XYZ file of C-alpha atoms in Angstrom:
488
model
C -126.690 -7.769 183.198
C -128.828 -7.328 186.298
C -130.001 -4.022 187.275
C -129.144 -4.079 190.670
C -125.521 -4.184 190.251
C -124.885 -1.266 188.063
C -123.529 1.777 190.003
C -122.458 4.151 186.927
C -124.739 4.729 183.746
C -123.091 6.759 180.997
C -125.241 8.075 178.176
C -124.358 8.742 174.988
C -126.641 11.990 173.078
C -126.590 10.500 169.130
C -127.887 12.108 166.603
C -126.776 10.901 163.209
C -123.647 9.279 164.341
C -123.254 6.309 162.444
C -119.659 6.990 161.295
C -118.166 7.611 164.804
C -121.287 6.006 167.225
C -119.579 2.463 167.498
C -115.970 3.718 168.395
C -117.001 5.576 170.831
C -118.905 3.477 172.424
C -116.229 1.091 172.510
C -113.730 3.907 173.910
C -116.395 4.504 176.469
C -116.323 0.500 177.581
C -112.360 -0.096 177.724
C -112.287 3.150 179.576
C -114.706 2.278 182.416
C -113.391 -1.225 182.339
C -110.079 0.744 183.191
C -111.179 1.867 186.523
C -114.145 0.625 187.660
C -115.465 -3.511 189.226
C -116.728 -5.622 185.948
C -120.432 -5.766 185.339
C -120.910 -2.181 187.494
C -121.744 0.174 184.293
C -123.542 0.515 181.619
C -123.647 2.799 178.097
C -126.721 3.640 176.900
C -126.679 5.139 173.127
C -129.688 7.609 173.509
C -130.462 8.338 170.000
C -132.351 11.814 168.883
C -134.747 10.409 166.428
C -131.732 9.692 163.668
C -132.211 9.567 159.869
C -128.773 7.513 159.508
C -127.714 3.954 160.335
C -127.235 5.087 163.875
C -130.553 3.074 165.178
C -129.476 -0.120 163.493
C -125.693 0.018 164.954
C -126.783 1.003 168.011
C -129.012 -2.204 168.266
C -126.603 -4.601 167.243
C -124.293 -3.161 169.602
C -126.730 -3.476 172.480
C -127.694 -7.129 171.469
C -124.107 -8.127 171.141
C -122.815 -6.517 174.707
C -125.131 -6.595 177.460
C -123.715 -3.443 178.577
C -125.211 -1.800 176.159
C -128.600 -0.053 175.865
C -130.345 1.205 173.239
C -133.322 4.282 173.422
C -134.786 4.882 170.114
C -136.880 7.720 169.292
C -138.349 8.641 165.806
C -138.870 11.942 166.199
C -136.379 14.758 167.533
C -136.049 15.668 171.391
C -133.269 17.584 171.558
C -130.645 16.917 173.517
C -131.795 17.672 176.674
C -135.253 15.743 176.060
C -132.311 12.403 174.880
C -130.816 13.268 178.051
C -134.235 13.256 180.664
C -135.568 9.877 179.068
C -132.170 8.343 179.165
C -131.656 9.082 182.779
C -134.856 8.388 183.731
C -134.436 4.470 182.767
C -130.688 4.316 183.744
C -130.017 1.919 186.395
C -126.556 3.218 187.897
C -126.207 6.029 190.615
C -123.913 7.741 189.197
C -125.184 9.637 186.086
C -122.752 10.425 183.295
C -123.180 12.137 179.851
C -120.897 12.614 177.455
C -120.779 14.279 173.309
C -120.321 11.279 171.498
C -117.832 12.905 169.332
C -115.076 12.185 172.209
C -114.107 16.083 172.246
C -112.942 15.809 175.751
C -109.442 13.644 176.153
C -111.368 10.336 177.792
C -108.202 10.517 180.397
C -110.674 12.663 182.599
C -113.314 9.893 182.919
C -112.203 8.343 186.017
C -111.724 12.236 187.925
C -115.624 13.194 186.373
C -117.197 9.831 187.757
C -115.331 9.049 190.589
C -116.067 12.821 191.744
C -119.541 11.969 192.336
C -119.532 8.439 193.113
C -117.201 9.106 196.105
C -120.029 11.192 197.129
C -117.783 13.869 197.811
C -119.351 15.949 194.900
C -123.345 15.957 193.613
C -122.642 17.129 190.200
C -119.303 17.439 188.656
C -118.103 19.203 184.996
C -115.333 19.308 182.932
C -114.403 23.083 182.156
C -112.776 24.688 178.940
C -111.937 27.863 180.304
C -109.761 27.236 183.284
C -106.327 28.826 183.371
C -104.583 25.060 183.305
C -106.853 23.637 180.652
C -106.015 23.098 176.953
C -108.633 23.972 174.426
C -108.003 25.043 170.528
C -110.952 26.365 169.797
C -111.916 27.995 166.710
C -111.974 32.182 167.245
C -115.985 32.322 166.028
C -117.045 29.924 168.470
C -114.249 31.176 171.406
C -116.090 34.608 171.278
C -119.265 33.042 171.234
C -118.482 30.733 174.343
C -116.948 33.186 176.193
C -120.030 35.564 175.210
C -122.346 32.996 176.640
C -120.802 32.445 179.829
C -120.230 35.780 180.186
C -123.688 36.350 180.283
C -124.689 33.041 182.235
C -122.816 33.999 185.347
C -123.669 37.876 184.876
C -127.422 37.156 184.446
C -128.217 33.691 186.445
C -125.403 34.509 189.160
C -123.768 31.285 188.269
C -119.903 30.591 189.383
C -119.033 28.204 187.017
C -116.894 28.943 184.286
C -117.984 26.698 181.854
C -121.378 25.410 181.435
C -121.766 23.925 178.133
C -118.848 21.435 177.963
C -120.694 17.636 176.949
C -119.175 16.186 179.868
C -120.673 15.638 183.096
C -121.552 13.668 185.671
C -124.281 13.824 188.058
C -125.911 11.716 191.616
C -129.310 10.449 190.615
C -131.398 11.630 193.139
C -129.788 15.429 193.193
C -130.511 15.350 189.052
C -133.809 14.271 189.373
C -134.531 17.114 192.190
C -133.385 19.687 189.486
C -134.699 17.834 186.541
C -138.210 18.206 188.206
C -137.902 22.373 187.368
C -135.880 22.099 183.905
C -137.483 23.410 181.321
C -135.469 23.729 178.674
C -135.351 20.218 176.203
C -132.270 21.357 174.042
C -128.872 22.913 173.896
C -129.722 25.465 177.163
C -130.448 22.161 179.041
C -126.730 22.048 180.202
C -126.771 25.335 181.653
C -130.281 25.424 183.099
C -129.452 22.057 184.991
C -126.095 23.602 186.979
C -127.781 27.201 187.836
C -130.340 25.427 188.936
C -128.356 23.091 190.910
C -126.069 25.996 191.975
C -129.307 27.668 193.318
C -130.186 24.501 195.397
C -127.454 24.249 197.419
C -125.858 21.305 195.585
C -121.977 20.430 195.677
C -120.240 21.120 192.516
C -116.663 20.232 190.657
C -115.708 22.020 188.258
C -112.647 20.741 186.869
C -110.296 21.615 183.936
C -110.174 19.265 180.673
C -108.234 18.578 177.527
C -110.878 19.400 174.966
C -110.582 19.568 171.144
C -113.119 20.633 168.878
C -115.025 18.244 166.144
C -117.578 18.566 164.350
C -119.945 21.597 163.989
C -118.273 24.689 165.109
C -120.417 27.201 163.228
C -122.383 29.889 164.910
C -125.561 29.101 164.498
C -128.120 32.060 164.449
C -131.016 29.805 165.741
C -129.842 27.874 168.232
C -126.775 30.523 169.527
C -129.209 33.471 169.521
C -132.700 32.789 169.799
C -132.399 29.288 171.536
C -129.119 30.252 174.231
C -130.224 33.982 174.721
C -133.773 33.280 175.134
C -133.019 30.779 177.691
C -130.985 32.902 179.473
C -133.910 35.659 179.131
C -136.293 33.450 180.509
C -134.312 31.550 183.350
C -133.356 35.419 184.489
C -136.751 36.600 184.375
C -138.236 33.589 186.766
C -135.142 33.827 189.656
C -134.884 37.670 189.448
C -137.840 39.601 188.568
C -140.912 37.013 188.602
C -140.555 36.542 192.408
C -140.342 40.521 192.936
C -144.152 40.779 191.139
C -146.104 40.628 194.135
C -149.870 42.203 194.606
C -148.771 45.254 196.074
C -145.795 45.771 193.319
C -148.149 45.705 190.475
C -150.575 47.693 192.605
C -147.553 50.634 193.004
C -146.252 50.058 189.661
C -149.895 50.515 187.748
C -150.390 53.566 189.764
C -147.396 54.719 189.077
C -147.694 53.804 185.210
C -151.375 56.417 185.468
C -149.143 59.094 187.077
C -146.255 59.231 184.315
C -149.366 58.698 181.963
C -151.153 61.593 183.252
C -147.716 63.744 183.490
C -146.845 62.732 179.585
C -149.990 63.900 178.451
C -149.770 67.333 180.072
C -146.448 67.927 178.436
C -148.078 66.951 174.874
C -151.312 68.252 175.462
C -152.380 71.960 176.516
C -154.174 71.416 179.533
C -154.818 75.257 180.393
C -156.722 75.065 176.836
C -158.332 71.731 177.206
C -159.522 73.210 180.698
C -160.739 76.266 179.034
C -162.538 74.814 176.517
C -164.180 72.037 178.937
C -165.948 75.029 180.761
C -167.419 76.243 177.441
C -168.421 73.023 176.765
C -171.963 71.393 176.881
C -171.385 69.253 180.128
C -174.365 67.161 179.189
C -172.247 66.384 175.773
C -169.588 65.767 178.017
C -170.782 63.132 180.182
C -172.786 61.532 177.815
C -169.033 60.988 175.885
C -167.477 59.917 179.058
C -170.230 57.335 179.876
C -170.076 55.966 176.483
C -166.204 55.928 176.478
C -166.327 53.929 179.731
C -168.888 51.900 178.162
C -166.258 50.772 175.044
C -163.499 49.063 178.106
C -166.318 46.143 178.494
C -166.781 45.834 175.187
C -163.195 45.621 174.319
C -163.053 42.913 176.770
C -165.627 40.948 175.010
C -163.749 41.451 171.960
C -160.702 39.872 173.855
C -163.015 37.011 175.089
C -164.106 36.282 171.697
C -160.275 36.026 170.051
C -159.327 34.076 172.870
C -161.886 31.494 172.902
C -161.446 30.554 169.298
C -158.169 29.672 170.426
C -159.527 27.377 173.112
C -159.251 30.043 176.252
C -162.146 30.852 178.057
C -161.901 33.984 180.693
C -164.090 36.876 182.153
C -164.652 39.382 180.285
C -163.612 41.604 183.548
C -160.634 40.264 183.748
C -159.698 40.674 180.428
C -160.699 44.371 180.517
C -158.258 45.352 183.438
C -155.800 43.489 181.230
C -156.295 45.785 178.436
C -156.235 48.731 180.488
C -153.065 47.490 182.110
C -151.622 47.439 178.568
C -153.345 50.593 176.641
C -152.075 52.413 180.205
C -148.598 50.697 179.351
C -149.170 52.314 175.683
C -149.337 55.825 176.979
C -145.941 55.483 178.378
C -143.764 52.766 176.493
C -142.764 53.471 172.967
C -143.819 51.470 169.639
C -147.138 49.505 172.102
C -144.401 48.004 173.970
C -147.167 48.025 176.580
C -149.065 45.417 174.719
C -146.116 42.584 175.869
C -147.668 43.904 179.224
C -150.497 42.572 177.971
C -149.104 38.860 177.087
C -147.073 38.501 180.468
C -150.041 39.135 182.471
C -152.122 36.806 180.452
C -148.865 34.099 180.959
C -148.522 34.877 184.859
C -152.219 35.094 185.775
C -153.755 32.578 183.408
C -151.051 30.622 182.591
C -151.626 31.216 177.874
C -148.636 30.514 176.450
C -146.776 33.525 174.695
C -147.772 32.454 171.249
C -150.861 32.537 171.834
C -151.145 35.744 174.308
C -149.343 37.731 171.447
C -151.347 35.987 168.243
C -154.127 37.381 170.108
C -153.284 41.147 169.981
C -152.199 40.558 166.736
C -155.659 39.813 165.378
C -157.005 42.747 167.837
C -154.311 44.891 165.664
C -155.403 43.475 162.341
C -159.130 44.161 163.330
C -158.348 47.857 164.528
C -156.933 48.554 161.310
C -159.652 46.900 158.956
C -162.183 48.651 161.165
C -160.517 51.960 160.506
C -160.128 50.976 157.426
C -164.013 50.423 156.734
C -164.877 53.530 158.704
C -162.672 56.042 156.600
C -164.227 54.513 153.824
C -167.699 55.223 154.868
C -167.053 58.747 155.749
C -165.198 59.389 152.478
C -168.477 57.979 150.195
C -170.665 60.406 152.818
C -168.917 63.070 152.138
C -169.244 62.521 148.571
C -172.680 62.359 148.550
C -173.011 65.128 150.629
C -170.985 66.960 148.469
C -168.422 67.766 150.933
C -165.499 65.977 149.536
C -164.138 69.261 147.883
C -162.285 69.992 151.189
C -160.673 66.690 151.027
C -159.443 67.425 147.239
C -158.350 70.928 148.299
C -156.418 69.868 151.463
C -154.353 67.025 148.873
C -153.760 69.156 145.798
C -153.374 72.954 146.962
C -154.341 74.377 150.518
C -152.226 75.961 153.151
C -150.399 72.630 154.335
C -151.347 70.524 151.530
C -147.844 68.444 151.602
C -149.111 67.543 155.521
C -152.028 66.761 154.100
C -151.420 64.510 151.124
C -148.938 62.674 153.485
C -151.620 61.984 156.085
C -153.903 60.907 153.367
C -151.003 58.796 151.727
C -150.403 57.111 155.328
C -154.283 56.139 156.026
C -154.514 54.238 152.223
C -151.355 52.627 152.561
C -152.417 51.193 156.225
C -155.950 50.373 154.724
C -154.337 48.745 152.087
C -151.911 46.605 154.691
C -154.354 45.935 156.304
C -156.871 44.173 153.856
C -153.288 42.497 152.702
C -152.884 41.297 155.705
C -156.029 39.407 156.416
C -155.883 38.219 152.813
C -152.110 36.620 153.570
C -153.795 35.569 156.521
C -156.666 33.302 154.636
C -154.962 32.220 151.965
C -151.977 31.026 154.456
C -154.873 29.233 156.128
C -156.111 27.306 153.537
C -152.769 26.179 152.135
C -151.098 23.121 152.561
C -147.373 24.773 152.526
C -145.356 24.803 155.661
C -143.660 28.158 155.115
C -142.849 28.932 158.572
C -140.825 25.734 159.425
C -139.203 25.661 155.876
C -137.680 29.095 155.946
C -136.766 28.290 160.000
C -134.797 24.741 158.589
C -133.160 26.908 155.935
C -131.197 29.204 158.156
C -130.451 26.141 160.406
C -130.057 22.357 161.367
C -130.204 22.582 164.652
C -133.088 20.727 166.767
C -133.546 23.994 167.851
C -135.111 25.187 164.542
C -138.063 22.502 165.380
C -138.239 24.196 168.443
C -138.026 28.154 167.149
C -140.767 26.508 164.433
C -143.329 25.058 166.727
C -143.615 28.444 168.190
C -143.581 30.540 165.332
C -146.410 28.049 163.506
C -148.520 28.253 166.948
C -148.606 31.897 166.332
C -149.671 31.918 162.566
C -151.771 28.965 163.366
C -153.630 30.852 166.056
C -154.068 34.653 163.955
C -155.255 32.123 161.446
C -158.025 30.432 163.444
C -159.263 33.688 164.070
C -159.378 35.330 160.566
C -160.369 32.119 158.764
C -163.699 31.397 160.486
C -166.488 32.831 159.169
C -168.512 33.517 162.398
C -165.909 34.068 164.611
C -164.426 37.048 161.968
C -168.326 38.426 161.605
C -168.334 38.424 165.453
C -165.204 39.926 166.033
C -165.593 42.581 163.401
C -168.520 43.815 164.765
C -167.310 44.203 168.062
C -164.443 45.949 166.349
C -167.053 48.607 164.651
C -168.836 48.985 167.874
C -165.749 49.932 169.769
C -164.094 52.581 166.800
C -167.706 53.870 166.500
C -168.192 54.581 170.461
């Protein structure tokens, strides 16, 4: 069938369909055939890198009807990535997708395609939750829909009611204008593709459907929570605060972070005393510690240089030391180092590391810290033994004024000593194994594509903490550093 006369191109998403894939695909041809010219569409089974016969049926279907196209892939794209290649090839105009497990009454094909191939309407969708639709939908997955959209229109400004129903219909050139700033390749990419569309100006029908669930209608923890709500996160984060971070925002905002910094630390700190005792002090002593304290910020960016270029980033070690003060300032005043995800934005924003990476990074400066103090308490302790000074140690754990406050604090430094050589010993070993534990454990609590997605970014994270720690040099380098800085 030539090219050049198809006008609508449905795709079918197909992943592991073998039972169902060749019905539907011959529901999908009698119904177009219903409605539309002969020889003016085309179904194209875009399959997700399938482990069933759905590869082999989908061939023989597309060498038997020349209506019929086949995408293969062997390894999973989600459905969003089926979706992109699939359109990307089709030849019609119009743009149609549909769940292949025919969940929407196929009675509302003609209104869905002929919405947008009237060119009355750019994008059109069938809708589960409008007040004339019928929908029997499980309770579990009517909370979480309803939860999701909830959120959608709350947090991306959206109008639609419904954004994840699998049926939809789009013009090719206004879907390829959005598709250009999708970045979601899975279950979100529904969603993503009409706020975005919503926030270009585009014409949209929202219409209501028929729909019955089949299939899968468990909440999955993966894709529901992490995958949807991340998305959301994300897509919220780019139209509503990423374009309020200009220059002279984070200018205000990082002086304002100093001020509450300096005003915290006057309410936990004594500054009529610290005052007092800073005028009996020795102010050569003084300045000497101040120098050398501004001395350790370079050094801590060199550090940061190090980690980051065994993990294939190269940057100055100037920037990288306003980054840390940016974060250590962010310390002062956010609870539990919240002020380190400062930290792995502005490393994302400015030099454009992925997340992983930004936050495997201060993850190895944390493991570091703690070995360091770890090494250092241990060298005082065995000086204080030879000295013979470690009598005031025994005292303060077995019988002094405050001894329970001081057993506890002792308690507290071995167990974080002990974490931490644990830690780096996980690390190694993890290193040097051949055992996928991240992406088994992910697959275990889910099916989803998703859980190849949730993987790859967990694994880049081990996989980068590990670079660090399992080099030789790079570990003697960065240790060092790490003495120099707890020693200054």
């Amino acid at each position: 069938m030539s090219g050049g006369s198809v006008e609508v191109s449905v795709v079918l998403p197909s992943y592991n369909e073998e039972a169902t894939i060749e019905n539907t695909v011959e529901t999908t041809l009698d119904t177009l055939e219903s409605f539309l010219p002969p020889n003016s569409f085309e179904v194209i089974v875009a399959e997700d890198g399938c482990d069933d016969r759905t590869p082999e049926i989908a061939d023989r279907m597309a060498e038997q009807d020349e209506r019929v196209r086949h995408f293969h892939s062997d390894e999973r794209l989600g459905r969003g990535g089926a979706l992109n290649r699939a359109f990307e090839s089709a030849n019609g105009e119009t743009l149609v997708y549909f769940d292949t497990d025919l969940a929407t009454d196929m009675r509302h094909l003609e209104e869905l395609v002929e919405s947008v191939r009237s060119g009355e309407y750019d994008f059109a969708t069938g809708s589960r939750w409008m007040p004339e639709n019928v929908a029997d939908r499980p309770a579990k997955r009517d909370i979480a829909s309803r939860g999701f959209n909830g959120l959608t229109r709350l947090f991306l400004r959206s109008d639609l009611r419904d954004h994840q129903c699998g049926f939809k219909a789009f013009d090719r050139t206004a879907l390829l204008d959005v598709l250009a700033d999708v970045e979601d390749k899975h279950w979100f990419w529904d969603t993503e593709v009409l706020v975005r569309a919503q926030r270009k100006g585009y014409e949209i029908k929202e219409f209501s459907v028929d729909w019955t669930p089949k299939g899968d209608t468990k909440v999955d923890l993966v894709r529901d929570v992490f995958g949807m709500g991340s998305q959301i996160g994300r897509c919220w984060w780019e139209f509503s605060v990423e374009p309020r971070i200009t220059r002279s925002v984070s200018m205000a905002v990082g002086v304002l972070l100093t001020i509450i910094a300096v005003v915290l630390m006057g309410k936990y700190l004594p500054l009529g005393k610290v005052l007092t005792q800073m005028e009996s002090a020795n102010l050569a002593l003084v300045g000497a510690a101040a120098v050398i304290y501004v001395f350790s910020w370079p050094l801590r960016g060199a550090r940061y240089k190090d980690i980051l270029e065994e993990l294939g980033f190269t940057e100055s070690v100037g920037f990288l030391t306003g980054a840390i003060f940016i974060s250590q300032t962010g310390n002062l005043v956010f609870p539990a180092r919240l002020g380190d995800g400062v930290r792995a934005y502005v490393m994302k924003a400015r030099r454009n590391i992925p997340y992983p990476s930004g936050f495997a990074s201060l993850a190895v400066e944390r493991v570091f810290d703690l070995l360091t103090i770890t090494v250092l308490a241990g060298v005082v302790l065995i000086g204080l033994t030879v000295t013979g000074q470690a009598a005031d140690i025994v005292q303060a754990v077995t019988g002094a004024q405050h001894a329970e406050a001081a057993r506890t604090a002792v308690y507290v430094a071995a167990g974080v000593g002990v974490a931490a050589i644990a830690a780096v010993g996980i690390i190694v070993a993890s290193a040097r194994s051949d055992s996928n534990f991240v992406r088994s454990f992910v697959t275990k609590i889910s099916s989803d594509s998703y859980a190849n997605h949730i993987a790859g970014i967990v694994e880049r994270f081990t996989g980068d903490v590990q670079t660090v720690a399992s080099d030789r040099t790079a570990f003697a380098r960065v240790g060092a550093s790490s003495l120099a800085i707890w020693s200054l």
